[in-house]
Short mmCIF file of C-alpha atoms in Angstrom, two decimals:
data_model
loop_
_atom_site.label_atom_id
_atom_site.label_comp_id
_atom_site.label_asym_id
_atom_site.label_seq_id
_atom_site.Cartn_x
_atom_site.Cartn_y
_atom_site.Cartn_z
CA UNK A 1 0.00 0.00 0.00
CA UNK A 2 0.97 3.54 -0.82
CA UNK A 3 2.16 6.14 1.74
CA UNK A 4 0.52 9.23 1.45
CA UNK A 5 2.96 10.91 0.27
CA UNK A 6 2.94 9.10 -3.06
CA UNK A 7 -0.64 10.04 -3.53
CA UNK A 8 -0.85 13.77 -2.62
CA UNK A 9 -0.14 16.01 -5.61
CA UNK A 10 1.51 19.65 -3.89
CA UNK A 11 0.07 20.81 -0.53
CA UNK A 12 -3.22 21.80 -2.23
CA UNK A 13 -2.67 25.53 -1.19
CA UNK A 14 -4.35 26.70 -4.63
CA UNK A 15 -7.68 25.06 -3.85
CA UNK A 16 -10.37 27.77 -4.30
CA UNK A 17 -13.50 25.96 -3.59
CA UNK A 18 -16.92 26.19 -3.10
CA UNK A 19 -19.70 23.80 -2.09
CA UNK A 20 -22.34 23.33 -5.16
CA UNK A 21 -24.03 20.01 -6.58
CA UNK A 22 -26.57 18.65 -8.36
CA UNK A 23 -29.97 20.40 -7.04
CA UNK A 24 -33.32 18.54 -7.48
CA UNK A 25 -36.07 20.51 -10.24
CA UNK A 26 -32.94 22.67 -11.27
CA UNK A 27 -31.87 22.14 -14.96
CA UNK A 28 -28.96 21.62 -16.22
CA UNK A 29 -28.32 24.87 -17.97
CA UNK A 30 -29.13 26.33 -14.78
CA UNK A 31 -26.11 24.72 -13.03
CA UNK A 32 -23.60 25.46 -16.46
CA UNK A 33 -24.47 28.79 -15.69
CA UNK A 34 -23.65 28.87 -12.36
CA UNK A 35 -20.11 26.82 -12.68
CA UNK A 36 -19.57 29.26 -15.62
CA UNK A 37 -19.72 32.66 -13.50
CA UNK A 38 -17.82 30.97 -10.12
CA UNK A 39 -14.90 29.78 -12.54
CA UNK A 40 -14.71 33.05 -14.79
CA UNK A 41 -15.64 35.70 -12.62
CA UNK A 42 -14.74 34.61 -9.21
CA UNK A 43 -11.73 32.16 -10.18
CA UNK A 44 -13.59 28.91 -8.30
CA UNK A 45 -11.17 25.97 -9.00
CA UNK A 46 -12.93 23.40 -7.27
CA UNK A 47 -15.90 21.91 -5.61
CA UNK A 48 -17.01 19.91 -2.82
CA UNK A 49 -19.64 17.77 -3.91
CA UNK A 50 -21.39 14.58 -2.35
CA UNK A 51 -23.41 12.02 -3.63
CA UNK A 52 -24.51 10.78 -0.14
CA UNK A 53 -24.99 7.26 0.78
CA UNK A 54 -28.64 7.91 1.98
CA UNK A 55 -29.44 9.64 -1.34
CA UNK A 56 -27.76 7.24 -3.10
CA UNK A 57 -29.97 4.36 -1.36
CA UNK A 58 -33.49 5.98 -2.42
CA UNK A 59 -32.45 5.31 -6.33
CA UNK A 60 -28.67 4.42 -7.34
CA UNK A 61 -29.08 4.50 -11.07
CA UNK A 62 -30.57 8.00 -11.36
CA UNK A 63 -28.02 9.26 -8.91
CA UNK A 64 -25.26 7.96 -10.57
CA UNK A 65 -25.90 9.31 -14.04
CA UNK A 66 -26.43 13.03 -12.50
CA UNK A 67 -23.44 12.85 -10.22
CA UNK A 68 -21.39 11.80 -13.18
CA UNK A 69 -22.90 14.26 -15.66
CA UNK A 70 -22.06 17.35 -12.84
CA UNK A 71 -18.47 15.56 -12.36
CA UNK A 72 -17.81 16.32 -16.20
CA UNK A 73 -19.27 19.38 -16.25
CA UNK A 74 -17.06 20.75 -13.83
CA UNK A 75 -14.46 19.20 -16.47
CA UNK A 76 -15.20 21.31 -18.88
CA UNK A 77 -14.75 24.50 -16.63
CA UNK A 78 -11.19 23.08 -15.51
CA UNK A 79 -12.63 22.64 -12.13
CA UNK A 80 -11.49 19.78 -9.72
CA UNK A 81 -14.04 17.62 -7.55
CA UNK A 82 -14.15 16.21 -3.63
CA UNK A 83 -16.16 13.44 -3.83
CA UNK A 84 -17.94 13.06 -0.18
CA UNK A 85 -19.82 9.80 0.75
CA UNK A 86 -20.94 9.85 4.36
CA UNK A 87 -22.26 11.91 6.55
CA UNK A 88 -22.89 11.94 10.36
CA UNK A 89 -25.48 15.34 10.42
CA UNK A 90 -28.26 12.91 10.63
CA UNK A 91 -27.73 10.58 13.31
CA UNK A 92 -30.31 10.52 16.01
CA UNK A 93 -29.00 7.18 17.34
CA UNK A 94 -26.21 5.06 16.25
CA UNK A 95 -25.86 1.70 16.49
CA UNK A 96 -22.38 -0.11 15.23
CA UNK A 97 -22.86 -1.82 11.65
CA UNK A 98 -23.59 -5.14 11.70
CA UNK A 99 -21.77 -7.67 9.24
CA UNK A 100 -24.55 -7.34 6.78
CA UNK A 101 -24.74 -3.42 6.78
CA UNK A 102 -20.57 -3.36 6.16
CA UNK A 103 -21.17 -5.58 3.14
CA UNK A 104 -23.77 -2.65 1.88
CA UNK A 105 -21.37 -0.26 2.52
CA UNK A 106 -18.78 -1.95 0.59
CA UNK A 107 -21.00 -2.32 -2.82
CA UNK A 108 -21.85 1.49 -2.22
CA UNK A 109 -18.29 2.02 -2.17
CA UNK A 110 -17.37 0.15 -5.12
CA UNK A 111 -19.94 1.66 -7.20
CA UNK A 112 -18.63 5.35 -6.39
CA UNK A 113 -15.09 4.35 -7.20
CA UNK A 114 -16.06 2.45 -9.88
CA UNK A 115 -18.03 5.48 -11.11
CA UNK A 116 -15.81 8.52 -10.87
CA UNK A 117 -12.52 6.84 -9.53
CA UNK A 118 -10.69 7.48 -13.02
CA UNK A 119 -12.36 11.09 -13.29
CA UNK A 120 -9.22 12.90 -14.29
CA UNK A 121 -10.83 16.03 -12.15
CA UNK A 122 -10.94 13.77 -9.02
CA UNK A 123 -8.93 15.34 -6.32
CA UNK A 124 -9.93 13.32 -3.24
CA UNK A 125 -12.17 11.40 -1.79
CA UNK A 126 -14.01 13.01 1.39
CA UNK A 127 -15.28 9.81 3.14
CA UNK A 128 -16.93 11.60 5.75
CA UNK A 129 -18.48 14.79 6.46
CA UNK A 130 -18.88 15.78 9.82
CA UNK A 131 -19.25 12.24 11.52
CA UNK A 132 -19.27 13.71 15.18
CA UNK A 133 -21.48 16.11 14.57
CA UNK A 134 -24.92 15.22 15.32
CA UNK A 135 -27.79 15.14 17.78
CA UNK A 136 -26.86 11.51 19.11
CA UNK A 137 -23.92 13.21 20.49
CA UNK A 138 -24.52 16.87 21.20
CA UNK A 139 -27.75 15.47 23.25
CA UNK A 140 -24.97 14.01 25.89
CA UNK A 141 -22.07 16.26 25.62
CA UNK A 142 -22.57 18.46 28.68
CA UNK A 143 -24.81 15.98 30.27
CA UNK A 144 -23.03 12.73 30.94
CA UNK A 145 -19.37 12.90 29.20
CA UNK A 146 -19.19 9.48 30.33
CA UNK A 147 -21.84 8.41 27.85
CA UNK A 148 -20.23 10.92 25.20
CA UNK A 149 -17.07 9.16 25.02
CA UNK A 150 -18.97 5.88 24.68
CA UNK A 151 -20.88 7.14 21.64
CA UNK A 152 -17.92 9.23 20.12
CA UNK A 153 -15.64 5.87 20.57
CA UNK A 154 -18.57 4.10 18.51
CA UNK A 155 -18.92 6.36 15.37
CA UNK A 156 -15.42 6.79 15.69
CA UNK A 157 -14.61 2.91 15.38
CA UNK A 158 -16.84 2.56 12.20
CA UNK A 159 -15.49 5.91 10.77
CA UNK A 160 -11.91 4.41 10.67
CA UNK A 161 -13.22 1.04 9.13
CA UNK A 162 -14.82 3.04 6.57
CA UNK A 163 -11.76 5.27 5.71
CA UNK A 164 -9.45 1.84 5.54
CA UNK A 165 -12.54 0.33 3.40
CA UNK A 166 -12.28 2.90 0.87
CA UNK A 167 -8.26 2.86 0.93
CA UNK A 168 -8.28 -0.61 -0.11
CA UNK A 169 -10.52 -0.03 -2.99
CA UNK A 170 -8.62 2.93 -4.03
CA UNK A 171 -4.71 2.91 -3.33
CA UNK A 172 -4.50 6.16 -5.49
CA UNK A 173 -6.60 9.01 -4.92
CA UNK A 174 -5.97 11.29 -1.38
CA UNK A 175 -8.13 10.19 1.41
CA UNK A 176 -9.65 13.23 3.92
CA UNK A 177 -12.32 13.25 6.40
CA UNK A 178 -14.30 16.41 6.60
CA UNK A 179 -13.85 16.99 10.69
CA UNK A 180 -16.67 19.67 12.24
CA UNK A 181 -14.16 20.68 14.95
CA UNK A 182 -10.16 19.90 14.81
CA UNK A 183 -10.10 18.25 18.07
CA UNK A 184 -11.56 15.34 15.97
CA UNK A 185 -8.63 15.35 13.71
CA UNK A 186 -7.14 12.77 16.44
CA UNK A 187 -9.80 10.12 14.67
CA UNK A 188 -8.71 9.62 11.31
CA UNK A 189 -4.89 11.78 11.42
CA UNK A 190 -3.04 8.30 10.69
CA UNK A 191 -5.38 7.40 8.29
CA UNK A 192 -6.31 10.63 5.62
CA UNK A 193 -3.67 12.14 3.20
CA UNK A 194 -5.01 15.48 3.71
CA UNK A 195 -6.19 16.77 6.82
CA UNK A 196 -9.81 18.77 6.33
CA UNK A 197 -11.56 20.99 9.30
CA UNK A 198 -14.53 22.78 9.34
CA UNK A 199 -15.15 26.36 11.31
CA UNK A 200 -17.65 28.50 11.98
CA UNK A 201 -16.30 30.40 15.19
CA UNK A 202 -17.21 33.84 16.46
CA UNK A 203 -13.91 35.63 16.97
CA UNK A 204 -10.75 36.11 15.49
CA UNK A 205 -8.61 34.73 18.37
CA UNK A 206 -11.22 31.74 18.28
CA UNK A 207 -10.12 30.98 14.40
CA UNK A 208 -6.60 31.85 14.91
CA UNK A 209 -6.41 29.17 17.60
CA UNK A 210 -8.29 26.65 15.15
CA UNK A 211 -5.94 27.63 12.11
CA UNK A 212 -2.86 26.94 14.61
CA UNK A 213 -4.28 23.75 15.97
CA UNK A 214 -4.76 22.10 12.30
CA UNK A 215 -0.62 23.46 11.52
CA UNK A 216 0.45 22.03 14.41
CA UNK A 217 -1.39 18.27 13.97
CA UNK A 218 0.37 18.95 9.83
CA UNK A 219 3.47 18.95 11.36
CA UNK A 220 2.80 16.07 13.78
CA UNK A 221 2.21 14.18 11.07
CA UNK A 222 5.07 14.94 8.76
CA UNK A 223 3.34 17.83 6.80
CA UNK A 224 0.27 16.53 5.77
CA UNK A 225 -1.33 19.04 3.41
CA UNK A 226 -4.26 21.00 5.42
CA UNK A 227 -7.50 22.36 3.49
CA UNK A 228 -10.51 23.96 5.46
CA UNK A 229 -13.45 22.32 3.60
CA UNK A 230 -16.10 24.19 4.51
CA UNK A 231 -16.61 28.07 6.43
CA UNK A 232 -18.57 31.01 6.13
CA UNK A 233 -21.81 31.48 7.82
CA UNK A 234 -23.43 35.37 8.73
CA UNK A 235 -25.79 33.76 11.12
CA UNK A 236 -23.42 32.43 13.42
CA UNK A 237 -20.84 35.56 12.81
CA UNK A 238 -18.64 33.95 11.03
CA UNK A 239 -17.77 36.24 8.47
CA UNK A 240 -16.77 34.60 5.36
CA UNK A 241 -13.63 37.39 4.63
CA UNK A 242 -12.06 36.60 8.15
CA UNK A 243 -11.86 33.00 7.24
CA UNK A 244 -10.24 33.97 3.95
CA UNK A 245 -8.09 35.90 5.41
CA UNK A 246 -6.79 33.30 7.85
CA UNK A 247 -6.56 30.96 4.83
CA UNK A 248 -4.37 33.45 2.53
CA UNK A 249 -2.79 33.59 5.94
CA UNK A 250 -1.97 29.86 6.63
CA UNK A 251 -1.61 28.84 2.62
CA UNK A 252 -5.03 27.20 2.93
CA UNK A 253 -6.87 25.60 0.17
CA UNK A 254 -10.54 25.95 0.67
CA UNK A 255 -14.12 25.30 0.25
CA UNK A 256 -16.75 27.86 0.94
CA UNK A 257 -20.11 26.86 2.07
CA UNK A 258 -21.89 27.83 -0.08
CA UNK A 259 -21.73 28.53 -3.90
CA UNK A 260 -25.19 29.59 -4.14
CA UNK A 261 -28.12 31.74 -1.86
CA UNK A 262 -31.41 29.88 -1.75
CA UNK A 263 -33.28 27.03 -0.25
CA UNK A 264 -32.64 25.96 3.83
CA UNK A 265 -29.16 27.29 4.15
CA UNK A 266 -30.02 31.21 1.84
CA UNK A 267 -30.58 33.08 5.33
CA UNK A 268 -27.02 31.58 6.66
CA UNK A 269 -24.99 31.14 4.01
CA UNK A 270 -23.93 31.88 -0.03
CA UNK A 271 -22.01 34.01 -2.08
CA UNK A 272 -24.18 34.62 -4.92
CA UNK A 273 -27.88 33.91 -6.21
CA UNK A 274 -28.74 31.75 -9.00
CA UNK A 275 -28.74 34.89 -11.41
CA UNK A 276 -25.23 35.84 -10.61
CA UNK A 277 -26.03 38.82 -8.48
CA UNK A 278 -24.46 38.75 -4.93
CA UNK A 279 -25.67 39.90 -1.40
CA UNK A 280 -22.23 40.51 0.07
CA UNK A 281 -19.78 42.10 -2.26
CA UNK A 282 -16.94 41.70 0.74
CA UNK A 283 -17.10 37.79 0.12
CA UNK A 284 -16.64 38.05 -3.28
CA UNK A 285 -13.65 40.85 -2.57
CA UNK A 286 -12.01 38.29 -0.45
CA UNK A 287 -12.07 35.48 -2.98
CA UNK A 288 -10.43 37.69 -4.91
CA UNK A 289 -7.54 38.95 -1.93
CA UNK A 290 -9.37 42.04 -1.17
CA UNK A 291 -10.16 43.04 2.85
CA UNK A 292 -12.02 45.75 4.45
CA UNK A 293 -9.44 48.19 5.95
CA UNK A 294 -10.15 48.49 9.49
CA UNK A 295 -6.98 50.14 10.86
CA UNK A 296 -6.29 53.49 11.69
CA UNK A 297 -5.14 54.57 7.85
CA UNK A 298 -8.75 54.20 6.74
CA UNK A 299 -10.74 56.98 5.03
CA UNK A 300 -13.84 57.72 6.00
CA UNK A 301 -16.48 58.51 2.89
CA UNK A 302 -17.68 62.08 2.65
CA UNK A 303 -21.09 62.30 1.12
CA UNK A 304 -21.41 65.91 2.03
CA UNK A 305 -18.05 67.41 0.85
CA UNK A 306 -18.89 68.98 -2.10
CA UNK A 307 -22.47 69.23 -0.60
CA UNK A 308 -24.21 66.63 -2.51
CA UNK A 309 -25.96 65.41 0.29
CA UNK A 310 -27.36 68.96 0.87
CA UNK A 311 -28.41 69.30 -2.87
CA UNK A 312 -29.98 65.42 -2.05
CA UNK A 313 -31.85 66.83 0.41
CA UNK A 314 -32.85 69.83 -1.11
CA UNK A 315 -33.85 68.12 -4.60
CA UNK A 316 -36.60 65.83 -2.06
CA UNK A 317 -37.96 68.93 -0.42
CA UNK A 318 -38.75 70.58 -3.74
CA UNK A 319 -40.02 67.30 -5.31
CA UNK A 320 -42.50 67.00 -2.24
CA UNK A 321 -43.37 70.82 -2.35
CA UNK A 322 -46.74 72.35 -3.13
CA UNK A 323 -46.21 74.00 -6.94
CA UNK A 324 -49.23 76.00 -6.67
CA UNK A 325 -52.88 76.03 -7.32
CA UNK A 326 -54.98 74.44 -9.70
CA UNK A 327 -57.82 75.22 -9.05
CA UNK A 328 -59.83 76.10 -5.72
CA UNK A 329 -59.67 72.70 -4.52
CA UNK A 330 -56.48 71.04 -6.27
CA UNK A 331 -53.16 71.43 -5.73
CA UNK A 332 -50.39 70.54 -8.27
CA UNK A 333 -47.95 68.16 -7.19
CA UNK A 334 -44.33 66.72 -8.83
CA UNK A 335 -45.25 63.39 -10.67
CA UNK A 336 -44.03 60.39 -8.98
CA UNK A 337 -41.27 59.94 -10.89
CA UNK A 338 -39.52 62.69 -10.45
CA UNK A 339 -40.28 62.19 -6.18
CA UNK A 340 -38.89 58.16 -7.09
CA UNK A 341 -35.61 60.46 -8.71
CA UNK A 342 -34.95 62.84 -5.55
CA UNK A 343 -35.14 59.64 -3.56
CA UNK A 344 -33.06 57.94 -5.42
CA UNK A 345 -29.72 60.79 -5.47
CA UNK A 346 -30.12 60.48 -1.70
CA UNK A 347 -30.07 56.90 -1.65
CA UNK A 348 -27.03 56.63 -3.31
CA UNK A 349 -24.94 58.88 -1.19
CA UNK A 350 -26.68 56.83 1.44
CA UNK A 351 -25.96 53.38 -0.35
CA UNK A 352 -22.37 54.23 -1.09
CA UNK A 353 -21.00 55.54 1.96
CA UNK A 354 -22.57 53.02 3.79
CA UNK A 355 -24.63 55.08 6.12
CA UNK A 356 -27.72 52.70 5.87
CA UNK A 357 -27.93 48.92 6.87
CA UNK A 358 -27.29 47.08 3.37
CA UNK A 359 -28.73 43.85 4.52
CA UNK A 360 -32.27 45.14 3.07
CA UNK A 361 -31.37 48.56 1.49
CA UNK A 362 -33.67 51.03 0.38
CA UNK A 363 -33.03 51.11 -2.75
CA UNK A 364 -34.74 47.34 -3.00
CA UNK A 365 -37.71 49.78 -2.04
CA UNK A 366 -37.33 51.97 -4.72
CA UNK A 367 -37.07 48.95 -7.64
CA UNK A 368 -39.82 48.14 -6.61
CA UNK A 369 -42.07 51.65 -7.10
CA UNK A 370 -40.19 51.68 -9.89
CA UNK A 371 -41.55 48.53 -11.03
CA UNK A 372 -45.41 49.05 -10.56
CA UNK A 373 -47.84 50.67 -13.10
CA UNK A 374 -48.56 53.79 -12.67
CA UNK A 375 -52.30 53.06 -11.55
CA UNK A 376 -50.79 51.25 -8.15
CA UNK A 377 -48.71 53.44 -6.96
CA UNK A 378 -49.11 55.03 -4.00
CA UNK A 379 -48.78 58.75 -3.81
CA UNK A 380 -48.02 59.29 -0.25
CA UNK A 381 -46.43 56.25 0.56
CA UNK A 382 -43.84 57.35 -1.95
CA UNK A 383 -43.90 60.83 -0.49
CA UNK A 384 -43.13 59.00 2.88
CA UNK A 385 -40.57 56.88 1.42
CA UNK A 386 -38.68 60.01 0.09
CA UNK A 387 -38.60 61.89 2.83
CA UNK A 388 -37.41 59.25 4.99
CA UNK A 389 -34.53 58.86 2.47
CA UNK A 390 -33.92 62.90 2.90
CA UNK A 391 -34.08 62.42 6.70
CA UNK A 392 -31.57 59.57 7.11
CA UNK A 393 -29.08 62.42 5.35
CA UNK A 394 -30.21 65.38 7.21
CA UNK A 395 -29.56 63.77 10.56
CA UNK A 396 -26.05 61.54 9.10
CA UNK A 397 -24.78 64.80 8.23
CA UNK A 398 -26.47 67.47 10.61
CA UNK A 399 -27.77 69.72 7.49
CA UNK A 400 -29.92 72.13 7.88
CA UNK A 401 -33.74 71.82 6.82
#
């Protein structure tokens, strides 16, 4: 048998991944189109992509044929592949496999190696993701840490038979297990080429001390190459340029959860929606080396310098302004669009100098007034909706009214 370093091909540094698959009712252009932008305009390399045991179960043909058509799609975009197999998010209760369950396992694994084994775009096999990290666990961990080393000691026996499974049936390709925390690197260090955590900490001395911990078990182990496999999540701060940064940092390869914004994990996690457009332009600044400067040489915007912001403000107040008299009972007013315009030159001062929230900004607001027919607008809602845009400036910038 091979030693790993005969089977690793450089330290894997240039890995610039992202997790994206094969999505259920999406078509296939849909998903060329999407490879297409993260390859051309973002310079995504690689992908982490599973074709799970349990979905594999519920209809092996059909999964097959898509997994292999995505595999050679990413071909065709130069982009490398992590195949993962397993995983242990799932797991309620665990019971050791039985005899008859291992010999399941085994055809699984022969028809995945069988299937994309020879894929010249295979970089390595993931045969786990996450196996510690489930509710059978997490339900004990503080509770009884008795028990919890019982039913860590379990997974953690199977995990290693299933990692030494897939070695025999493939001597060539690098081995990793994709580990939730790297204090369960200690499972499978003697048996994985390359050595794969996840994190989704909350500081920067939190990740620092996870990015140190994975160099130091590299260097226990003779320099094993070290990739993060998957990071980034804004709901549990975890800011996706801070783990970029600690990458570029380290000489990380990586895979970003996750390529695309929709479905379960759109709230938490993504760098771009299916169209293309983005919700964070910092992620996609920090794929490309970029960081926000946050020391003392930074420049603060000035939207009021050359008193733009006043002229903002001003061009609301005369677009909400009485223009005179009709008649005895009607007043003229400034059409809509024209309100939808003043609104607009303050929201960009207020857009680009980030004085306003840009998780929902207003001018999301203004599309869509923009967007209705003329018959549904409403006149002072709009009038509101400018005003508040004026006001936001006024008080930013303490002009005068």
């Amino acid at each position: 048998m091979k030693d790993w370093k005969d089977r690793i091909k450089g330290d894997y540094s240039d890995i610039r991944g992202v997790h994206h698959g094969w999505r259920k009712g999406v078509s296939i252009e849909q998903i060329e189109k999407e490879l297409k932008i993260a390859h051309e305009k973002l310079g995504i390399n690689s992908v982490r992509c599973g074709i799970f045991e349990r979905m594999w179960k519920e209809n092996p043909d059909e999964t097959e044929e898509r997994y292999l058509q995505y595999v050679r799609l990413l071909q065709k975009y130069d982009m490398t592949f992590t195949c993962t197999l397993s995983s242990g998010n799932g797991y309620f209760e665990y019971e050791s496999l039985t005899e008859e369950e291992w010999k399941e396992k085994r055809y699984y694994l022969e028809r995945i190696v069988k299937l994309v084994g020879k894929e010249p775009n295979l970089l390595m096999w993931d045969a786990y993701n996450e196996p510690f990290c489930n509710e059978y666990l997490y339900s004990v961990k503080d509770k009884d840490p008795e028990e919890y080393k019982i039913r860590y000691n379990k997974i953690r026996a199977d995990l290693r038979k299933q990692v030494e499974m897939l070695r025999e049936l493939d001597d060539d390709t690098p081995i990793t297990v994709g580990h939730e925390k790297v204090e369960h690197l200690e499972s499978t260090n003697d048996l994985v080429d390359v050595i794969a955590f996840h994190d989704y900490l909350t500081t920067r001395r939190e990740v620092g001390e996870v990015y140190e911990f994975a160099k130091k078990t590299s260097e226990e182990w003779g320099g094993k190459p070290v990739v993060n496999n998957e990071m980034g999540c804004i709901g549990r701060a975890n800011p996706y340029e801070i783990e970029l940064e600690y990458c570029q940092k380290y000489n990380y390869g990586y895979y970003i959860f996750n390529l695309i914004i929709e479905g379960f994990w759109g709230p938490l996690h993504g760098i771009m929606y299916p169209d293309g457009t983005i919700r964070d332009p910092s992620i996609v600044a920090a794929i490309l080396g970029f960081y926000r400067n946050r020391s003392a040489s930074r420049i603060l915007p000035m939207g009021n310098r050359e008193q733009y912001a006043q002229k903002a403000v001003d061009r609301v107040k005369n677009a909400l302004a009485i223009r005179g008299i009709e008649s005895l009972f009607l007043k003229k007013e400034a059409p809509l669009d024209e309100i939808l315009d003043a609104a607009e030159n303050c929201i960009n001062i207020l857009e680009c100098c980030e004085i306003v929230p840009m998780d929902n900004p207003p001018s999301v607001k203004l599309f869509e007034y923009r967007a209705m027919p003329e018959e549904q607008r409403n006149r002072e809602e709009i009038r509101r909706f400018a005003y508040a845009q004026a006001k936001l400036l006024m008080e930013y910038y303490s002009l005068y009214d």
